[in-house]
Short mmCIF file of C-alpha atoms in Angstrom, two decimals:
data_model
loop_
_atom_site.label_atom_id
_atom_site.label_comp_id
_atom_site.label_asym_id
_atom_site.label_seq_id
_atom_site.Cartn_x
_atom_site.Cartn_y
_atom_site.Cartn_z
CA MET D 1 58.21 29.08 -55.42
CA THR D 2 60.23 26.36 -55.00
CA ILE D 3 61.08 25.44 -51.85
CA HIS D 4 64.38 23.59 -49.79
CA ALA D 5 61.90 22.18 -47.20
CA SER D 6 61.50 18.69 -45.56
CA LEU D 7 57.19 18.40 -45.23
CA PRO D 8 57.60 18.08 -40.98
CA ARG D 9 59.46 21.90 -41.24
CA ARG D 10 56.43 22.70 -43.69
CA ALA D 11 54.18 20.97 -41.68
CA VAL D 12 55.37 23.32 -38.52
CA ALA D 13 55.90 25.99 -41.16
CA GLU D 14 51.77 26.08 -41.70
CA LEU D 15 50.51 25.70 -37.90
CA VAL D 16 53.10 28.35 -36.79
CA GLY D 17 51.71 30.90 -39.28
CA THR D 18 47.73 29.67 -38.52
CA ALA D 19 48.28 29.72 -34.62
CA GLY D 20 49.83 32.96 -35.24
CA LEU D 21 46.79 34.53 -37.57
CA LEU D 22 43.99 33.06 -35.22
CA VAL D 23 46.15 34.62 -32.18
CA VAL D 24 45.45 38.44 -34.34
CA VAL D 25 42.25 37.26 -34.86
CA ILE D 26 41.16 36.83 -31.78
CA GLY D 27 42.94 38.86 -29.46
CA SER D 28 42.44 41.91 -31.95
CA GLY D 29 38.89 41.29 -31.57
CA ILE D 30 38.89 40.90 -27.78
CA GLN D 31 40.65 43.50 -27.02
CA ALA D 32 38.62 45.91 -29.47
CA ALA D 33 35.36 45.34 -27.80
CA GLU D 34 37.07 45.84 -24.27
CA LEU D 35 37.73 48.87 -25.59
CA SER D 36 34.87 49.98 -27.46
CA ARG D 37 31.25 49.75 -26.75
CA ASP D 38 30.44 50.20 -30.65
CA THR D 39 30.38 48.12 -32.51
CA GLY D 40 31.20 49.55 -35.94
CA VAL D 41 34.53 51.06 -33.84
CA ALA D 42 35.58 47.07 -32.67
CA LEU D 43 34.84 45.99 -36.07
CA VAL D 44 37.29 48.63 -38.34
CA ALA D 45 39.83 47.12 -35.18
CA ASN D 46 39.38 44.05 -35.98
CA SER D 47 39.55 44.48 -39.87
CA LEU D 48 42.68 46.41 -39.53
CA ALA D 49 44.31 44.02 -37.30
CA SER D 50 44.16 41.11 -39.46
CA ALA D 51 44.72 42.00 -42.22
CA ILE D 52 48.62 44.39 -41.55
CA GLY D 53 48.77 41.22 -39.78
CA LEU D 54 47.83 38.04 -42.30
CA GLY D 55 49.95 40.43 -44.64
CA LEU D 56 53.38 39.17 -42.51
CA ILE D 57 52.38 36.12 -41.93
CA ILE D 58 52.11 35.57 -45.56
CA THR D 59 55.94 37.31 -46.21
CA LEU D 60 57.10 35.68 -43.43
CA PHE D 61 55.73 31.90 -44.76
CA GLY D 62 56.25 31.99 -47.86
CA PRO D 63 59.08 31.13 -48.57
CA LEU D 64 58.95 28.21 -46.31
CA SER D 65 55.25 26.23 -46.55
CA GLY D 66 53.36 28.20 -49.29
CA ALA D 67 52.38 29.81 -46.42
CA HIS D 68 48.76 28.34 -47.31
CA LEU D 69 47.39 29.04 -43.84
CA ASN D 70 43.98 27.88 -44.58
CA PRO D 71 42.20 23.72 -46.29
CA VAL D 72 40.56 27.07 -49.31
CA VAL D 73 44.30 26.88 -50.76
CA THR D 74 46.15 24.53 -50.26
CA LEU D 75 42.94 22.65 -52.04
CA THR D 76 43.31 24.22 -55.08
CA SER D 77 47.01 23.55 -54.68
CA TRP D 78 46.69 20.27 -55.44
CA TRP D 79 44.23 20.85 -57.83
CA ALA D 80 46.78 22.65 -60.17
CA ARG D 81 48.84 19.59 -59.15
CA ARG D 82 45.79 17.11 -60.42
CA THR D 83 45.05 19.50 -63.88
CA GLY D 84 48.71 19.57 -65.05
CA GLY D 85 49.96 22.19 -62.95
CA GLU D 86 52.32 22.13 -60.45
CA GLY D 87 51.53 22.30 -56.74
CA LEU D 88 50.69 19.31 -53.45
CA GLY D 89 50.19 15.97 -53.92
CA GLY D 90 47.67 14.76 -51.77
CA ARG D 91 50.30 13.26 -48.40
CA GLU D 92 50.92 16.76 -48.43
CA ALA D 93 47.94 18.08 -48.80
CA LEU D 94 46.10 15.89 -45.85
CA VAL D 95 48.52 17.11 -43.75
CA TYR D 96 49.36 20.65 -44.46
CA THR D 97 45.51 20.29 -43.72
CA ALA D 98 46.24 18.84 -40.52
CA ALA D 99 48.36 21.03 -39.83
CA GLN D 100 46.45 24.27 -40.21
CA THR D 101 43.40 23.05 -38.20
CA ALA D 102 45.16 21.82 -35.69
CA GLY D 103 46.98 25.64 -35.25
CA ALA D 104 44.26 27.81 -35.19
CA ILE D 105 42.89 26.04 -32.74
CA GLY D 106 45.78 26.09 -30.61
CA GLY D 107 46.00 30.13 -32.07
CA ALA D 108 42.77 30.37 -30.45
CA VAL D 109 43.11 29.12 -27.05
CA LEU D 110 46.03 31.09 -26.61
CA ALA D 111 44.52 34.15 -27.86
CA GLU D 112 41.56 33.01 -24.91
CA VAL D 113 44.54 32.54 -22.49
CA MET D 114 46.50 35.68 -23.32
CA PHE D 115 43.42 38.01 -22.69
CA GLY D 116 42.87 35.88 -19.08
CA ARG D 117 39.85 33.97 -20.26
CA ALA D 118 38.59 30.24 -19.67
CA PRO D 119 40.50 28.84 -22.86
CA GLY D 120 38.27 25.73 -24.14
CA THR D 121 35.44 26.95 -24.04
CA PHE D 122 32.72 27.23 -27.39
CA SER D 123 31.40 30.52 -29.23
CA THR D 124 27.62 30.85 -28.17
CA GLN D 125 27.79 32.73 -31.56
CA ILE D 126 25.29 31.33 -33.80
CA ARG D 127 25.93 31.76 -37.41
CA GLY D 128 22.91 31.24 -39.47
CA GLY D 129 20.92 31.73 -42.29
CA GLY D 130 21.63 31.85 -46.08
CA HIS D 131 22.17 35.33 -46.73
CA LEU D 132 25.49 34.38 -44.29
CA LEU D 133 25.97 31.40 -46.48
CA VAL D 134 26.38 33.73 -49.51
CA GLY D 135 28.27 36.02 -47.88
CA GLU D 136 30.42 33.13 -47.21
CA VAL D 137 30.94 32.10 -50.77
CA VAL D 138 30.94 35.43 -52.03
CA ALA D 139 34.19 35.98 -49.45
CA THR D 140 36.08 32.81 -50.63
CA ALA D 141 35.82 33.18 -54.05
CA GLY D 142 36.90 36.36 -53.91
CA LEU D 143 39.72 35.64 -52.12
CA VAL D 144 41.10 32.31 -54.21
CA LEU D 145 40.21 34.56 -57.71
CA VAL D 146 42.55 37.02 -56.05
CA ILE D 147 45.98 34.88 -55.93
CA GLN D 148 44.89 32.83 -58.32
CA GLY D 149 44.13 36.11 -61.05
CA LEU D 150 48.07 37.31 -59.07
CA GLU D 151 49.57 33.98 -60.28
CA ARG D 152 48.66 33.88 -63.96
CA ILE D 153 49.22 37.35 -65.27
CA GLY D 154 52.65 37.30 -63.36
CA ARG D 155 52.15 39.51 -60.39
CA PRO D 156 52.77 37.23 -57.64
CA LYS D 157 54.77 39.70 -55.73
CA LEU D 158 51.58 41.47 -55.17
CA ILE D 159 50.43 37.98 -53.45
CA PRO D 160 50.79 39.92 -49.29
CA ALA D 161 49.49 42.78 -50.50
CA ALA D 162 46.26 41.69 -51.83
CA VAL D 163 45.05 39.09 -49.67
CA ALA D 164 45.83 41.39 -46.73
CA GLY D 165 43.76 44.46 -48.82
CA TYR D 166 41.11 41.80 -50.13
CA ILE D 167 40.62 40.30 -46.10
CA ALA D 168 39.99 43.80 -45.25
CA ALA D 169 37.82 45.08 -48.08
CA ALA D 170 35.47 41.36 -47.33
CA ILE D 171 34.99 41.66 -43.70
CA TRP D 172 33.18 44.95 -44.09
CA PHE D 173 31.47 43.94 -47.48
CA THR D 174 30.33 40.38 -47.06
CA SER D 175 27.14 38.97 -44.49
CA SER D 176 29.54 36.92 -43.44
CA GLY D 177 32.76 38.85 -42.46
CA SER D 178 34.43 36.47 -44.54
CA PHE D 179 35.70 34.36 -43.11
CA ALA D 180 36.79 32.67 -45.86
CA ASN D 181 39.02 29.66 -44.18
CA PRO D 182 37.78 26.45 -42.87
CA ALA D 183 40.65 25.57 -40.42
CA GLY D 184 40.64 29.44 -38.54
CA THR D 185 36.26 29.47 -39.07
CA ILE D 186 36.74 25.70 -36.81
CA GLY D 187 39.57 27.75 -34.82
CA ARG D 188 37.32 31.35 -33.57
CA ALA D 189 34.63 28.41 -32.49
CA PHE D 190 36.73 27.91 -29.87
CA SER D 191 36.18 31.55 -28.70
CA ASP D 192 33.35 32.67 -27.46
CA SER D 193 33.94 35.80 -28.07
CA PHE D 194 33.94 39.02 -30.89
CA THR D 195 35.25 37.13 -33.65
CA GLY D 196 33.75 33.16 -32.53
CA ILE D 197 31.41 30.84 -34.14
CA ALA D 198 29.08 28.63 -32.11
CA PRO D 199 30.15 24.69 -33.35
CA ARG D 200 26.49 24.24 -34.06
CA SER D 201 27.16 27.37 -37.76
CA LEU D 202 30.56 25.10 -38.64
CA PRO D 203 29.34 22.43 -41.14
CA GLY D 204 27.05 25.66 -42.68
CA PHE D 205 30.09 27.95 -43.70
CA ILE D 206 31.98 25.38 -44.08
CA ALA D 207 30.54 24.38 -46.82
CA ALA D 208 29.63 27.95 -48.71
CA GLN D 209 33.55 28.42 -48.04
CA VAL D 210 34.49 24.97 -50.07
CA VAL D 211 31.80 26.36 -52.79
CA GLY D 212 33.31 29.20 -52.97
CA GLY D 213 37.05 28.16 -53.87
CA VAL D 214 35.71 25.94 -56.19
CA LEU D 215 33.69 28.92 -58.34
CA GLY D 216 36.44 30.99 -57.62
CA LEU D 217 39.42 27.89 -59.64
CA ALA D 218 36.39 28.14 -61.79
CA LEU D 219 36.16 31.72 -62.63
CA ALA D 220 40.02 32.01 -62.63
CA ALA D 221 40.40 29.18 -65.01
CA LEU D 222 37.57 31.13 -67.29
CA LEU D 223 39.35 34.87 -66.53
CA TYR D 224 42.25 33.60 -66.71
CA GLY D 225 42.79 30.23 -68.67
CA SER D 226 44.56 27.13 -67.80
CA THR D 227 47.26 26.70 -64.81
CA ARG D 228 50.88 27.12 -66.74
CA ARG D 229 53.63 25.05 -66.69
CA GLY D 230 56.66 27.49 -65.08
CA GLU D 231 60.37 27.93 -68.26
CA ARG D 232 62.46 25.64 -66.09
CA GLN D 233 62.10 22.61 -64.73
CA ALA D 234 62.68 22.34 -60.88
CA PRO D 235 65.89 19.59 -59.67
CA ALA D 236 64.43 16.59 -59.04
CA ASP D 237 65.00 16.56 -55.34
CA VAL D 238 63.74 19.96 -54.39
CA VAL D 239 59.95 20.14 -53.23
CA ARG D 240 57.98 22.33 -55.66
CA VAL D 241 55.21 23.69 -53.19
CA THR D 242 52.48 26.47 -54.44
CA GLY D 243 52.38 30.18 -52.75
CA PRO D 244 49.32 31.31 -51.52
CA ALA D 245 45.71 30.10 -52.41
CA GLY D 246 47.83 27.89 -55.48
CA ALA D 247 50.41 29.43 -56.85
CA ILE D 248 51.65 26.94 -59.77
CA SER D 249 54.85 27.89 -60.99
CA PRO D 250 58.20 25.52 -59.87
CA VAL D 251 60.07 29.37 -59.64
CA ASN D 252 57.20 31.81 -57.89
CA PRO D 253 59.64 35.17 -58.15
CA ALA D 254 57.15 36.72 -54.94
CA TYR D 255 59.63 35.27 -52.11
CA GLU D 256 62.71 34.31 -51.70
CA THR D 257 64.41 30.59 -51.02
CA ILE D 258 64.71 28.95 -47.79
CA GLY D 259 67.55 26.61 -47.64
#
């Protein structure tokens, strides 16, 4: 995807998009838990709202920043550039990651305020155990594989719907509930709610997500081959940004270009 946007504009898009995602995830979790004491019903509501919100956010912010919303996704973009494809440079990746993390924390605090809860309260929900970490590896690897696979077979238009569908499913089929996002995981530590995670559980989850991202990239390369350069070169003054989970072509037909 070719983006005529400065790095500050793209960083703001990543910040706002990630904040919006955390508002959806945490807000729907709080609402669901308040409306039903049945955990299964609450999880259905939370997973559907999270998937719909994620798809809409990717569709909205994809043309501006690529809608990474996730440091693992940003790292796949950086790696694509390092290995000869199109992606983010090191400085851009750092800015994206910082914006995503700040946005996730801000979104969590906003969700708490929106429901009349004390903002900034850390979660007390400990998520420990090796089986949960395996779940995070699987969830993150699957996310990267879904989007890398669609990019490499030339079907990037399916990415918003595919990512939303995958996350809705992964919330149910993984033992961890599919956090699959280091920034989002940090943000959820600031909400003592249905979707929260205690700060002491962060290191294990984030490490598992990084491992999952590497595994997803390796599987994509094994199944679909190495990344491909675009068929035409973008103008020298155009910033090339990869789409969700590391789109690699300079022109991504999944989104319209924003000037």
